[in-house]
PDB file of C-alpha atoms in Angstrom:
ATOM      1  CA  ILE A   1      10.717  -8.984  -3.246  1.00 84.00           C
ATOM      2  CA  SER A   2       8.064 -11.689  -3.055  1.00 86.00           C
ATOM      3  CA  VAL A   3       7.047 -13.259   0.262  1.00 89.00           C
ATOM      4  CA  ASP A   4       4.859 -16.345   0.567  1.00 87.00           C
ATOM      5  CA  THR A   5       5.008 -17.954   4.030  1.00 83.00           C
ATOM      6  CA  SER A   6       2.446 -19.745   6.176  1.00 79.00           C
ATOM      7  CA  ALA A   7       0.283 -17.623   8.486  1.00 73.00           C
ATOM      8  CA  SER A   8       1.895 -19.216  11.547  1.00 73.00           C
ATOM      9  CA  ARG A   9       5.316 -17.787  10.647  1.00 81.00           C
ATOM     10  CA  GLU A  10       5.874 -14.053  10.857  1.00 86.00           C
ATOM     11  CA  LEU A  11       8.644 -12.571   8.731  1.00 91.00           C
ATOM     12  CA  LYS A  12      10.628  -9.466   9.655  1.00 93.00           C
ATOM     13  CA  LEU A  13      11.714  -7.349   6.677  1.00 93.00           C
ATOM     14  CA  VAL A  14      13.994  -4.317   7.145  1.00 93.00           C
ATOM     15  CA  LEU A  15      13.994  -1.636   4.445  1.00 94.00           C
ATOM     16  CA  LYS A  16      17.057   0.598   4.817  1.00 95.00           C
ATOM     17  CA  ASN A  17      17.657   3.464   2.366  1.00 96.00           C
ATOM     18  CA  LEU A  18      16.079   1.459  -0.457  1.00 95.00           C
ATOM     19  CA  THR A  19      14.983   2.890  -3.805  1.00 95.00           C
ATOM     20  CA  ILE A  20      12.967   0.663  -6.162  1.00 93.00           C
ATOM     21  CA  THR A  21      11.719   1.603  -9.624  1.00 90.00           C
ATOM     22  CA  PRO A  22      10.777  -1.640 -11.421  1.00 84.00           C
ATOM     23  CA  ALA A  23      11.546  -1.916 -15.122  1.00 85.00           C
ATOM     24  CA  GLU A  24       8.351  -3.938 -15.662  1.00 85.00           C
ATOM     25  CA  ALA A  25       4.711  -3.566 -14.580  1.00 83.00           C
ATOM     26  CA  ILE A  26       4.990  -5.696 -11.417  1.00 84.00           C
ATOM     27  CA  ALA A  27       4.539  -4.938  -7.736  1.00 89.00           C
ATOM     28  CA  PRO A  28       8.114  -4.622  -6.426  1.00 90.00           C
ATOM     29  CA  ILE A  29       7.142  -5.840  -2.943  1.00 92.00           C
ATOM     30  CA  GLN A  30       4.534  -8.617  -2.799  1.00 94.00           C
ATOM     31  CA  ILE A  31       3.073 -10.031   0.416  1.00 95.00           C
ATOM     32  CA  ASN A  32       1.377 -13.167  -0.952  1.00 94.00           C
ATOM     33  CA  GLY A  33      -0.855 -15.978   0.305  1.00 93.00           C
ATOM     34  CA  GLU A  34      -1.295 -15.955   4.088  1.00 94.00           C
ATOM     35  CA  SER A  35       2.046 -14.283   4.823  1.00 94.00           C
ATOM     36  CA  HIS A  36       2.413 -12.049   7.893  1.00 95.00           C
ATOM     37  CA  VAL A  37       5.219  -9.539   7.354  1.00 95.00           C
ATOM     38  CA  THR A  38       6.439  -6.816   9.690  1.00 95.00           C
ATOM     39  CA  THR A  39       8.449  -4.237   7.768  1.00 95.00           C
ATOM     40  CA  TYR A  40      10.781  -1.984   9.708  1.00 95.00           C
ATOM     41  CA  LEU A  41      11.765   1.302   8.085  1.00 96.00           C
ATOM     42  CA  GLU A  42      15.276   2.682   8.461  1.00 95.00           C
ATOM     43  CA  GLY A  43      16.458   5.788   6.631  1.00 95.00           C
ATOM     44  CA  GLU A  44      14.606   7.012   3.544  1.00 96.00           C
ATOM     45  CA  ASN A  45      12.948   4.435   1.296  1.00 96.00           C
ATOM     46  CA  LYS A  46      11.145   5.062  -1.987  1.00 96.00           C
ATOM     47  CA  ILE A  47       9.142   2.932  -4.426  1.00 94.00           C
ATOM     48  CA  SER A  48       8.036   4.419  -7.750  1.00 90.00           C
ATOM     49  CA  ILE A  49       5.710   2.593 -10.140  1.00 86.00           C
ATOM     50  CA  ASN A  50       6.317   4.070 -13.598  1.00 83.00           C
ATOM     51  CA  LYS A  51       5.286   1.183 -15.896  1.00 76.00           C
ATOM     52  CA  SER A  52       1.802   0.016 -16.818  1.00 75.00           C
ATOM     53  CA  LYS A  53       0.527  -2.800 -19.014  1.00 77.00           C
ATOM     54  CA  SER A  54      -2.769  -2.877 -20.943  1.00 72.00           C
ATOM     55  CA  SER A  55      -4.043   0.291 -19.186  1.00 72.00           C
ATOM     56  CA  SER A  56      -3.442  -1.209 -15.719  1.00 77.00           C
ATOM     57  CA  SER A  57      -0.657  -0.840 -13.186  1.00 78.00           C
ATOM     58  CA  PRO A  58       0.349  -2.823 -10.108  1.00 86.00           C
ATOM     59  CA  ALA A  59       0.486  -1.867  -6.450  1.00 88.00           C
ATOM     60  CA  GLY A  60       3.744  -0.518  -5.064  1.00 91.00           C
ATOM     61  CA  ILE A  61       3.470  -2.877  -2.087  1.00 95.00           C
ATOM     62  CA  SER A  62       0.811  -5.533  -2.689  1.00 94.00           C
ATOM     63  CA  VAL A  63      -0.912  -7.271   0.222  1.00 96.00           C
ATOM     64  CA  ALA A  64      -2.899 -10.361  -0.826  1.00 95.00           C
ATOM     65  CA  LYS A  65      -6.431 -10.820   0.572  1.00 95.00           C
ATOM     66  CA  ASP A  66      -5.321 -13.349   3.229  1.00 95.00           C
ATOM     67  CA  ALA A  67      -1.999 -11.648   4.045  1.00 96.00           C
ATOM     68  CA  LYS A  68      -1.006  -9.062   6.641  1.00 96.00           C
ATOM     69  CA  LEU A  69       1.529  -6.240   6.369  1.00 97.00           C
ATOM     70  CA  THR A  70       2.663  -4.286   9.419  1.00 97.00           C
ATOM     71  CA  ILE A  71       4.817  -1.195   8.867  1.00 98.00           C
ATOM     72  CA  ASP A  72       6.852   0.094  11.799  1.00 97.00           C
ATOM     73  CA  SER A  73      10.034   1.932  12.686  1.00 93.00           C
ATOM     74  CA  GLU A  74      12.356   1.234  15.606  1.00 82.00           C
ATOM     75  CA  PRO A  75      12.412   4.228  18.026  1.00 79.00           C
ATOM     76  CA  GLU A  76      16.161   4.694  17.593  1.00 81.00           C
ATOM     77  CA  GLN A  77      16.005   4.070  13.807  1.00 80.00           C
ATOM     78  CA  GLN A  78      13.198   6.373  12.638  1.00 85.00           C
ATOM     79  CA  GLY A  79      12.554   5.714   8.973  1.00 96.00           C
ATOM     80  CA  SER A  80      10.251   6.601   6.125  1.00 97.00           C
ATOM     81  CA  ILE A  81       8.812   5.147   2.955  1.00 97.00           C
ATOM     82  CA  GLU A  82       7.268   6.940   0.008  1.00 97.00           C
ATOM     83  CA  VAL A  83       5.277   4.829  -2.468  1.00 95.00           C
ATOM     84  CA  LEU A  84       4.231   6.544  -5.700  1.00 91.00           C
ATOM     85  CA  ASN A  85       2.120   5.289  -8.578  1.00 87.00           C
ATOM     86  CA  ASN A  86       3.214   7.525 -11.468  1.00 84.00           C
ATOM     87  CA  THR A  87       1.545   5.621 -14.310  1.00 80.00           C
ATOM     88  CA  ASN A  88      -1.107   7.036 -16.616  1.00 78.00           C
ATOM     89  CA  ALA A  89      -3.266   3.923 -16.226  1.00 75.00           C
ATOM     90  CA  SER A  90      -6.822   4.170 -14.938  1.00 70.00           C
ATOM     91  CA  LYS A  91      -6.966   0.584 -13.598  1.00 78.00           C
ATOM     92  CA  THR A  92      -4.478   0.702 -10.766  1.00 83.00           C
ATOM     93  CA  GLY A  93      -3.534  -1.232  -7.729  1.00 84.00           C
ATOM     94  CA  ALA A  94      -3.273   0.740  -4.514  1.00 89.00           C
ATOM     95  CA  ALA A  95       0.054   2.380  -3.755  1.00 92.00           C
ATOM     96  CA  ILE A  96       0.051   0.161  -0.630  1.00 96.00           C
ATOM     97  CA  GLY A  97      -2.549  -2.639  -0.554  1.00 94.00           C
ATOM     98  CA  GLY A  98      -4.456  -4.471  -3.258  1.00 91.00           C
ATOM     99  CA  ASN A  99      -2.718  -5.312  -6.495  1.00 90.00           C
ATOM    100  CA  VAL A 100      -4.704  -4.424  -9.625  1.00 86.00           C
ATOM    101  CA  GLU A 101      -8.007  -6.359  -9.796  1.00 87.00           C
ATOM    102  CA  GLN A 102      -7.294  -8.156  -6.481  1.00 90.00           C
ATOM    103  CA  ASP A 103      -8.707  -7.797  -2.966  1.00 91.00           C
ATOM    104  CA  ALA A 104      -6.349  -6.645  -0.193  1.00 94.00           C
ATOM    105  CA  GLY A 105      -5.721  -8.140   3.237  1.00 96.00           C
ATOM    106  CA  ILE A 106      -4.720  -6.401   6.476  1.00 97.00           C
ATOM    107  CA  ILE A 107      -2.513  -3.300   6.537  1.00 98.00           C
ATOM    108  CA  HIS A 108      -1.319  -2.067   9.938  1.00 98.00           C
ATOM    109  CA  ILE A 109       0.830   1.049  10.290  1.00 98.00           C
ATOM    110  CA  GLN A 110       2.431   1.291  13.735  1.00 97.00           C
ATOM    111  CA  GLY A 111       5.279   3.738  13.184  1.00 96.00           C
ATOM    112  CA  GLY A 112       7.567   5.562  10.817  1.00 96.00           C
ATOM    113  CA  THR A 113       6.632   8.063   8.147  1.00 97.00           C
ATOM    114  CA  VAL A 114       4.477   6.522   5.396  1.00 98.00           C
ATOM    115  CA  ILE A 115       3.606   8.480   2.247  1.00 97.00           C
ATOM    116  CA  ALA A 116       1.417   6.847  -0.416  1.00 96.00           C
ATOM    117  CA  LYS A 117       0.384   8.783  -3.534  1.00 92.00           C
ATOM    118  CA  MET A 118      -1.419   8.162  -6.781  1.00 88.00           C
ATOM    119  CA  THR A 119      -0.052  10.871  -9.099  1.00 83.00           C
ATOM    120  CA  TYR A 120      -2.032  10.415 -12.370  1.00 77.00           C
ATOM    121  CA  TYR A 121      -5.313  12.363 -12.442  1.00 72.00           C
ATOM    122  CA  ASN A 122      -7.390   9.296 -13.419  1.00 72.00           C
ATOM    123  CA  SER A 123      -5.881   6.607 -11.120  1.00 73.00           C
ATOM    124  CA  ARG A 124      -8.741   4.720  -9.470  1.00 78.00           C
ATOM    125  CA  GLY A 125      -6.976   2.720  -6.790  1.00 83.00           C
ATOM    126  CA  ALA A 126      -6.776   3.901  -3.186  1.00 88.00           C
ATOM    127  CA  ALA A 127      -3.470   5.315  -1.978  1.00 91.00           C
ATOM    128  CA  ILE A 128      -3.615   2.875   0.981  1.00 95.00           C
ATOM    129  CA  GLY A 129      -6.169   0.069   0.694  1.00 93.00           C
ATOM    130  CA  ALA A 130      -7.908  -1.544  -2.269  1.00 89.00           C
ATOM    131  CA  SER A 131      -7.529  -1.440  -6.021  1.00 87.00           C
ATOM    132  CA  GLU A 132     -10.374  -0.278  -8.251  1.00 82.00           C
ATOM    133  CA  GLY A 133     -13.642  -2.140  -7.553  1.00 83.00           C
ATOM    134  CA  LYS A 134     -12.115  -4.393  -4.887  1.00 88.00           C
ATOM    135  CA  SER A 135     -12.174  -4.733  -1.094  1.00 90.00           C
ATOM    136  CA  VAL A 136      -9.648  -4.372   1.697  1.00 93.00           C
ATOM    137  CA  LYS A 137     -10.047  -6.511   4.825  1.00 95.00           C
ATOM    138  CA  GLU A 138      -8.676  -4.011   7.366  1.00 96.00           C
ATOM    139  CA  ILE A 139      -6.560  -0.873   7.626  1.00 97.00           C
ATOM    140  CA  ARG A 140      -5.340   0.004  11.117  1.00 97.00           C
ATOM    141  CA  ILE A 141      -3.197   3.008  11.979  1.00 98.00           C
ATOM    142  CA  SER A 142      -1.867   3.110  15.539  1.00 98.00           C
ATOM    143  CA  GLY A 143       1.237   5.273  15.184  1.00 96.00           C
ATOM    144  CA  GLY A 144       3.578   7.088  12.864  1.00 96.00           C
ATOM    145  CA  THR A 145       2.845   9.847  10.388  1.00 97.00           C
ATOM    146  CA  VAL A 146       0.722   8.796   7.413  1.00 98.00           C
ATOM    147  CA  THR A 147      -0.006  10.788   4.254  1.00 97.00           C
ATOM    148  CA  ALA A 148      -2.302   9.178   1.664  1.00 96.00           C
ATOM    149  CA  GLU A 149      -3.274  11.031  -1.525  1.00 93.00           C
ATOM    150  CA  ALA A 150      -5.514   9.660  -4.265  1.00 90.00           C
ATOM    151  CA  THR A 151      -6.312  11.549  -7.434  1.00 83.00           C
ATOM    152  CA  SER A 152      -9.540  10.163  -8.829  1.00 76.00           C
ATOM    153  CA  TYR A 153     -12.326   7.966  -7.476  1.00 79.00           C
ATOM    154  CA  GLY A 154     -10.195   5.966  -5.065  1.00 84.00           C
ATOM    155  CA  ALA A 155     -10.020   6.954  -1.405  1.00 87.00           C
ATOM    156  CA  GLY A 156      -6.889   8.261   0.219  1.00 89.00           C
ATOM    157  CA  ILE A 157      -7.321   5.441   2.761  1.00 93.00           C
ATOM    158  CA  GLY A 158      -9.932   2.759   2.012  1.00 89.00           C
ATOM    159  CA  THR A 159     -11.255   1.335  -1.224  1.00 85.00           C
ATOM    160  CA  GLY A 160     -10.611   2.060  -4.862  1.00 79.00           C
ATOM    161  CA  GLY A 161     -13.225   3.597  -7.104  1.00 75.00           C
ATOM    162  CA  ALA A 162     -16.255   1.436  -7.912  1.00 68.00           C
ATOM    163  CA  SER A 163     -19.867   1.781  -8.878  1.00 61.00           C
ATOM    164  CA  SER A 164     -22.465  -0.351  -7.091  1.00 57.00           C
ATOM    165  CA  ASN A 165     -19.920  -3.005  -6.074  1.00 62.00           C
ATOM    166  CA  ASN A 166     -20.195  -4.515  -2.613  1.00 57.00           C
ATOM    167  CA  ARG A 167     -16.998  -3.636  -0.810  1.00 66.00           C
ATOM    168  CA  THR A 168     -16.170  -4.689   2.703  1.00 65.00           C
ATOM    169  CA  GLY A 169     -13.604  -3.991   5.371  1.00 81.00           C
ATOM    170  CA  LYS A 170     -12.895  -1.731   8.284  1.00 92.00           C
ATOM    171  CA  ILE A 171     -10.639   1.214   8.986  1.00 94.00           C
ATOM    172  CA  VAL A 172      -9.394   1.857  12.528  1.00 95.00           C
ATOM    173  CA  ILE A 173      -7.359   4.938  13.420  1.00 96.00           C
ATOM    174  CA  GLU A 174      -6.226   4.792  17.034  1.00 97.00           C
ATOM    175  CA  GLY A 175      -3.026   6.825  17.009  1.00 96.00           C
ATOM    176  CA  GLY A 176      -0.456   8.594  14.911  1.00 95.00           C
ATOM    177  CA  THR A 177      -0.937  11.576  12.604  1.00 97.00           C
ATOM    178  CA  VAL A 178      -3.033  10.956   9.489  1.00 97.00           C
ATOM    179  CA  ASN A 179      -3.524  13.171   6.417  1.00 96.00           C
ATOM    180  CA  ALA A 180      -5.749  11.536   3.795  1.00 95.00           C
ATOM    181  CA  SER A 181      -7.244  13.100   0.668  1.00 92.00           C
ATOM    182  CA  SER A 182      -8.696  12.304  -2.725  1.00 89.00           C
ATOM    183  CA  ARG A 183      -9.648  14.623  -5.538  1.00 85.00           C
ATOM    184  CA  SER A 184     -12.939  12.853  -6.364  1.00 79.00           C
ATOM    185  CA  GLY A 185     -13.218  10.128  -3.720  1.00 79.00           C
ATOM    186  CA  ALA A 186     -13.244  10.080   0.058  1.00 79.00           C
ATOM    187  CA  GLY A 187     -10.206  11.006   2.120  1.00 86.00           C
ATOM    188  CA  ILE A 188     -11.002   8.044   4.381  1.00 87.00           C
TER     189      ILE A 188
END
């Protein structure tokens, strides 16, 4: 699913009991350009990234540097999404956020259950946020239940692993339940 709309038009995307495992090394959901997308979760949704190319793998849900993704769940339609990066690549996009070697835009989680995990021990992207060596504009959590697990130098929530790179952005947690961890990086 690739979205590329103008910033003045907001798109509503409903994910209902969806399972995606791409056959190629591409981000299965791409929020491109200046798109503003609100994704509503219904039922159980799962994205698994199992393919890599030239020692790099894409994001599960990529959010371009000028784009915005809002994840929510209707009160009467509580839903969840689990996004896993299962590749053995070290250069990785975030599970949710920046695609490999690209900056990420705004990620806002308002509701639902969101689980983002990097499963390979040497993955360097954040679970939610930026890919290795790149920036994320903003991560805001105002509701829902969020679990973010990174395995190497990337943060659970924040930026991917980098050495002496200038990385910018802000993280605001103003509600919800948040569990964030990383084996070698920061939880948040």
